[in-house]
Each structure stands twice: as C-alpha cells, then as structure tokens.
Short mmCIF file of N, CA and C and ligand atoms in Angstrom, two decimals:
data_model
loop_
_atom_site.label_atom_id
_atom_site.label_comp_id
_atom_site.label_asym_id
_atom_site.label_seq_id
_atom_site.Cartn_x
_atom_site.Cartn_y
_atom_site.Cartn_z
N MET A 1 -38.21 -23.10 43.12
CA MET A 1 -38.67 -23.06 41.77
C MET A 1 -40.12 -23.18 41.78
N THR A 2 -40.83 -22.25 41.02
CA THR A 2 -42.31 -22.40 40.94
C THR A 2 -42.71 -23.43 39.69
N CYS A 3 -43.87 -23.79 39.63
CA CYS A 3 -44.41 -24.62 38.59
C CYS A 3 -44.18 -23.89 37.20
N LYS A 4 -44.47 -22.66 37.21
CA LYS A 4 -44.31 -21.82 36.01
C LYS A 4 -42.83 -21.93 35.42
N GLU A 5 -41.93 -21.79 36.45
CA GLU A 5 -40.54 -21.78 36.07
C GLU A 5 -40.13 -23.23 35.59
N PHE A 6 -40.67 -24.13 36.28
CA PHE A 6 -40.42 -25.51 35.92
C PHE A 6 -40.81 -25.89 34.45
N VAL A 7 -41.99 -25.34 34.05
CA VAL A 7 -42.54 -25.54 32.64
C VAL A 7 -41.65 -24.86 31.73
N ASP A 8 -41.11 -23.66 32.12
CA ASP A 8 -40.21 -22.94 31.27
C ASP A 8 -38.87 -23.68 30.99
N PHE A 9 -38.41 -24.42 31.91
CA PHE A 9 -37.17 -25.10 31.83
C PHE A 9 -37.16 -26.56 31.33
N ILE A 10 -38.42 -27.04 31.01
CA ILE A 10 -38.49 -28.46 30.65
C ILE A 10 -37.74 -28.70 29.36
N ARG A 11 -37.94 -27.91 28.43
CA ARG A 11 -37.24 -28.03 27.09
C ARG A 11 -35.75 -28.08 27.28
N ALA A 12 -35.25 -27.10 28.08
CA ALA A 12 -33.79 -27.11 28.25
C ALA A 12 -33.24 -28.37 28.99
N TYR A 13 -34.13 -28.81 30.02
CA TYR A 13 -33.80 -29.89 30.79
C TYR A 13 -33.71 -31.19 29.82
N ARG A 14 -34.69 -31.28 28.94
CA ARG A 14 -34.69 -32.50 28.07
C ARG A 14 -33.59 -32.51 27.01
N ASP A 15 -33.24 -31.28 26.71
CA ASP A 15 -32.10 -31.15 25.67
C ASP A 15 -30.79 -31.28 26.40
N GLY A 16 -30.74 -31.47 27.71
CA GLY A 16 -29.50 -31.61 28.47
C GLY A 16 -28.85 -30.31 28.74
N GLU A 17 -29.48 -29.20 28.56
CA GLU A 17 -28.86 -27.96 28.72
C GLU A 17 -28.88 -27.32 30.18
N LEU A 18 -29.59 -27.99 30.97
CA LEU A 18 -29.68 -27.54 32.40
C LEU A 18 -28.44 -28.19 33.16
N ALA A 19 -27.62 -27.26 33.78
CA ALA A 19 -26.44 -27.87 34.43
C ALA A 19 -26.38 -27.34 35.90
N GLY A 20 -25.65 -28.02 36.74
CA GLY A 20 -25.33 -27.53 38.05
C GLY A 20 -26.52 -27.34 38.95
N GLU A 21 -26.52 -26.21 39.59
CA GLU A 21 -27.53 -25.91 40.65
C GLU A 21 -28.94 -25.84 40.07
N LEU A 22 -28.99 -25.33 38.82
CA LEU A 22 -30.39 -25.18 38.13
C LEU A 22 -31.02 -26.57 37.96
N ARG A 23 -30.12 -27.44 37.51
CA ARG A 23 -30.60 -28.87 37.21
C ARG A 23 -31.01 -29.47 38.59
N ARG A 24 -30.27 -29.21 39.60
CA ARG A 24 -30.61 -29.86 40.84
C ARG A 24 -31.90 -29.31 41.45
N VAL A 25 -32.14 -28.01 41.26
CA VAL A 25 -33.37 -27.46 41.71
C VAL A 25 -34.57 -27.95 40.93
N PHE A 26 -34.30 -28.17 39.67
CA PHE A 26 -35.32 -28.68 38.70
C PHE A 26 -35.75 -30.04 39.12
N GLU A 27 -34.79 -30.91 39.38
CA GLU A 27 -35.02 -32.28 39.75
C GLU A 27 -35.63 -32.34 41.11
N ASP A 28 -35.31 -31.41 41.97
CA ASP A 28 -35.87 -31.32 43.24
C ASP A 28 -37.35 -31.04 43.24
N HIS A 29 -37.74 -30.14 42.27
CA HIS A 29 -39.10 -29.86 42.03
C HIS A 29 -39.92 -31.01 41.55
N ILE A 30 -39.38 -31.83 40.72
CA ILE A 30 -40.03 -33.06 40.11
C ILE A 30 -40.38 -33.94 41.30
N ASN A 31 -39.44 -34.13 42.18
CA ASN A 31 -39.62 -35.03 43.33
C ASN A 31 -40.67 -34.55 44.30
N LYS A 32 -40.84 -33.23 44.35
CA LYS A 32 -41.81 -32.70 45.37
C LYS A 32 -43.22 -32.35 44.71
N CYS A 33 -43.27 -32.30 43.43
CA CYS A 33 -44.48 -31.78 42.82
C CYS A 33 -45.02 -32.77 41.76
N ALA A 34 -46.08 -33.52 42.27
CA ALA A 34 -46.64 -34.57 41.42
C ALA A 34 -47.23 -34.09 40.07
N PRO A 35 -47.94 -32.96 39.99
CA PRO A 35 -48.45 -32.54 38.71
C PRO A 35 -47.34 -32.23 37.73
N CYS A 36 -46.18 -31.76 38.19
CA CYS A 36 -45.09 -31.34 37.32
C CYS A 36 -44.39 -32.65 36.81
N LYS A 37 -44.36 -33.61 37.66
CA LYS A 37 -43.80 -35.00 37.34
C LYS A 37 -44.61 -35.57 36.09
N VAL A 38 -45.98 -35.46 36.19
CA VAL A 38 -46.80 -36.01 35.25
C VAL A 38 -46.63 -35.16 33.95
N TYR A 39 -46.54 -33.86 34.09
CA TYR A 39 -46.44 -33.03 33.00
C TYR A 39 -45.18 -33.33 32.19
N LEU A 40 -44.12 -33.53 32.91
CA LEU A 40 -42.71 -33.84 32.35
C LEU A 40 -42.88 -35.09 31.50
N ARG A 41 -43.52 -36.14 32.09
CA ARG A 41 -43.69 -37.47 31.35
C ARG A 41 -44.50 -37.25 30.14
N GLU A 42 -45.70 -36.51 30.27
CA GLU A 42 -46.55 -36.32 29.13
C GLU A 42 -45.91 -35.49 28.04
N TYR A 43 -45.12 -34.53 28.42
CA TYR A 43 -44.37 -33.72 27.51
C TYR A 43 -43.49 -34.66 26.69
N GLY A 44 -42.69 -35.55 27.35
CA GLY A 44 -41.80 -36.47 26.63
C GLY A 44 -42.55 -37.34 25.63
N GLU A 45 -43.85 -37.77 26.07
CA GLU A 45 -44.65 -38.57 25.13
C GLU A 45 -45.02 -37.93 23.96
N ILE A 46 -45.52 -36.62 24.13
CA ILE A 46 -45.88 -35.73 23.03
C ILE A 46 -44.83 -35.59 22.02
N VAL A 47 -43.58 -35.21 22.57
CA VAL A 47 -42.49 -34.97 21.69
C VAL A 47 -42.13 -36.24 20.88
N ALA A 48 -42.27 -37.42 21.47
CA ALA A 48 -41.97 -38.66 20.84
C ALA A 48 -43.00 -38.93 19.72
N LEU A 49 -44.27 -38.62 20.06
CA LEU A 49 -45.35 -38.86 19.12
C LEU A 49 -45.11 -37.91 17.90
N ALA A 50 -44.81 -36.59 18.23
CA ALA A 50 -44.61 -35.55 17.16
C ALA A 50 -43.43 -36.03 16.19
N LYS A 51 -42.37 -36.57 16.79
CA LYS A 51 -41.23 -37.03 16.04
C LYS A 51 -41.64 -38.16 15.20
N GLY A 52 -42.35 -39.10 15.73
CA GLY A 52 -42.81 -40.24 14.90
C GLY A 52 -43.75 -39.79 13.70
N ALA A 53 -44.61 -38.91 14.01
CA ALA A 53 -45.53 -38.39 12.90
C ALA A 53 -44.73 -37.81 11.79
N TYR A 54 -43.62 -37.11 12.06
CA TYR A 54 -42.98 -36.46 10.97
C TYR A 54 -41.65 -37.12 10.65
N ALA A 55 -41.54 -38.49 10.97
CA ALA A 55 -40.32 -39.21 10.89
C ALA A 55 -39.94 -39.28 9.22
N ASP A 56 -40.96 -39.57 8.48
CA ASP A 56 -40.71 -39.68 7.13
C ASP A 56 -41.79 -39.06 6.21
N PRO A 57 -41.67 -37.73 5.97
CA PRO A 57 -42.76 -36.95 5.26
C PRO A 57 -42.81 -37.43 3.83
N ASP A 58 -41.90 -38.21 3.29
CA ASP A 58 -41.95 -38.60 1.94
C ASP A 58 -42.61 -40.02 1.73
N ASP A 59 -43.23 -40.52 2.90
CA ASP A 59 -43.85 -41.83 2.80
C ASP A 59 -44.92 -41.87 1.66
N GLU A 60 -45.09 -43.06 1.13
CA GLU A 60 -46.05 -43.36 0.11
C GLU A 60 -47.45 -43.10 0.74
N VAL A 61 -48.53 -42.82 -0.01
CA VAL A 61 -49.78 -42.76 0.52
C VAL A 61 -50.21 -44.06 1.14
N PRO A 62 -50.76 -44.07 2.38
CA PRO A 62 -51.05 -45.30 3.08
C PRO A 62 -52.06 -46.13 2.26
N ALA A 63 -51.87 -47.45 2.39
CA ALA A 63 -52.67 -48.41 1.53
C ALA A 63 -54.18 -48.24 1.79
N GLU A 64 -54.56 -47.76 3.10
CA GLU A 64 -55.92 -47.67 3.40
C GLU A 64 -56.75 -46.47 2.80
N VAL A 65 -56.16 -45.78 1.95
CA VAL A 65 -56.78 -44.67 1.31
C VAL A 65 -57.85 -45.29 0.36
N PRO A 66 -59.16 -44.97 0.50
CA PRO A 66 -60.19 -45.64 -0.37
C PRO A 66 -59.86 -45.31 -1.83
N PRO A 67 -60.00 -46.34 -2.78
CA PRO A 67 -59.80 -46.14 -4.10
C PRO A 67 -60.64 -45.10 -4.70
N GLU A 68 -61.90 -44.84 -4.16
CA GLU A 68 -62.71 -43.76 -4.73
C GLU A 68 -62.07 -42.49 -4.53
N ILE A 69 -61.35 -42.24 -3.40
CA ILE A 69 -60.71 -40.95 -3.19
C ILE A 69 -59.54 -40.79 -4.16
N ILE A 70 -58.83 -41.83 -4.47
CA ILE A 70 -57.73 -41.73 -5.43
C ILE A 70 -58.34 -41.37 -6.80
N LYS A 71 -59.34 -42.08 -7.13
CA LYS A 71 -59.96 -41.81 -8.49
C LYS A 71 -60.48 -40.38 -8.59
N ALA A 72 -61.07 -39.91 -7.58
CA ALA A 72 -61.63 -38.57 -7.45
C ALA A 72 -60.46 -37.59 -7.66
N VAL A 73 -59.22 -37.74 -6.92
CA VAL A 73 -58.14 -36.92 -7.02
C VAL A 73 -57.60 -36.93 -8.52
N LEU A 74 -57.45 -38.13 -9.04
CA LEU A 74 -56.98 -38.27 -10.44
C LEU A 74 -57.90 -37.52 -11.43
N ALA A 75 -59.20 -37.67 -11.21
CA ALA A 75 -60.16 -37.02 -12.08
C ALA A 75 -60.00 -35.43 -12.02
N THR A 76 -59.79 -34.97 -10.83
CA THR A 76 -59.62 -33.56 -10.61
C THR A 76 -58.38 -33.07 -11.32
N LEU A 77 -57.34 -33.83 -11.22
CA LEU A 77 -56.09 -33.50 -11.78
C LEU A 77 -56.13 -33.42 -13.35
N ARG A 78 -56.94 -34.46 -13.94
CA ARG A 78 -57.06 -34.55 -15.34
C ARG A 78 -57.90 -33.34 -15.83
N ARG A 79 -58.90 -32.89 -15.06
CA ARG A 79 -59.74 -31.81 -15.40
C ARG A 79 -58.91 -30.52 -15.46
N GLN A 80 -57.90 -30.37 -14.53
CA GLN A 80 -57.19 -29.21 -14.45
C GLN A 80 -56.21 -29.07 -15.61
N LYS A 81 -55.77 -30.21 -16.20
CA LYS A 81 -54.85 -30.16 -17.23
C LYS A 81 -55.55 -29.82 -18.60
N ASN A 82 -56.95 -30.10 -18.63
CA ASN A 82 -57.63 -29.80 -19.91
C ASN A 82 -58.07 -28.38 -20.05
ZN1 ZN B 101 -44.74 -28.03 40.05
#
C-alpha cells in the first residue's frame, strides 16, 4: 500500500468499513510508515474538533460577545424595520 492509498482509506478505516486483508494491509502500513501514523492521529483530532464545533448549532450567543456589538446589531435590525 502506498501513502496515497493509505490516505484514501483513512475514512473507511475510521468508520470500521475496512475488513479482512485490506484492513491488515492498512494497519501494516501504519506500523511501517511514521508520517502516515501521525496523519491518522491528526485526522482523528480534526474530526473530533469539527464534531465539537458543530455539536450544538442552536447554542445561545456566547456571553463574551461585547455589548456594543449586540447594541449595533439591534440598532441595525430596528433601522431595517422602519
Ligand atoms: Zn505512508
């Protein structure tokens, strides 16, 4: 397996879709190829971060939004209504 093929299969591997010989070859590549091992780990971290970022899109506006910005947004909305 080449590094290019490895990257192509990462998603399937993480989704548990790689089976049998293909999975064995994939894991064999991880053990022999340090850059791909790092890539796989970073890929997992990025996926976890992305999931966290979109975990709750209906969240309230964070408390640290400056009041001036909220006032400016409200003022703009009022102007649009008039
Ligand atoms: Zn590799």
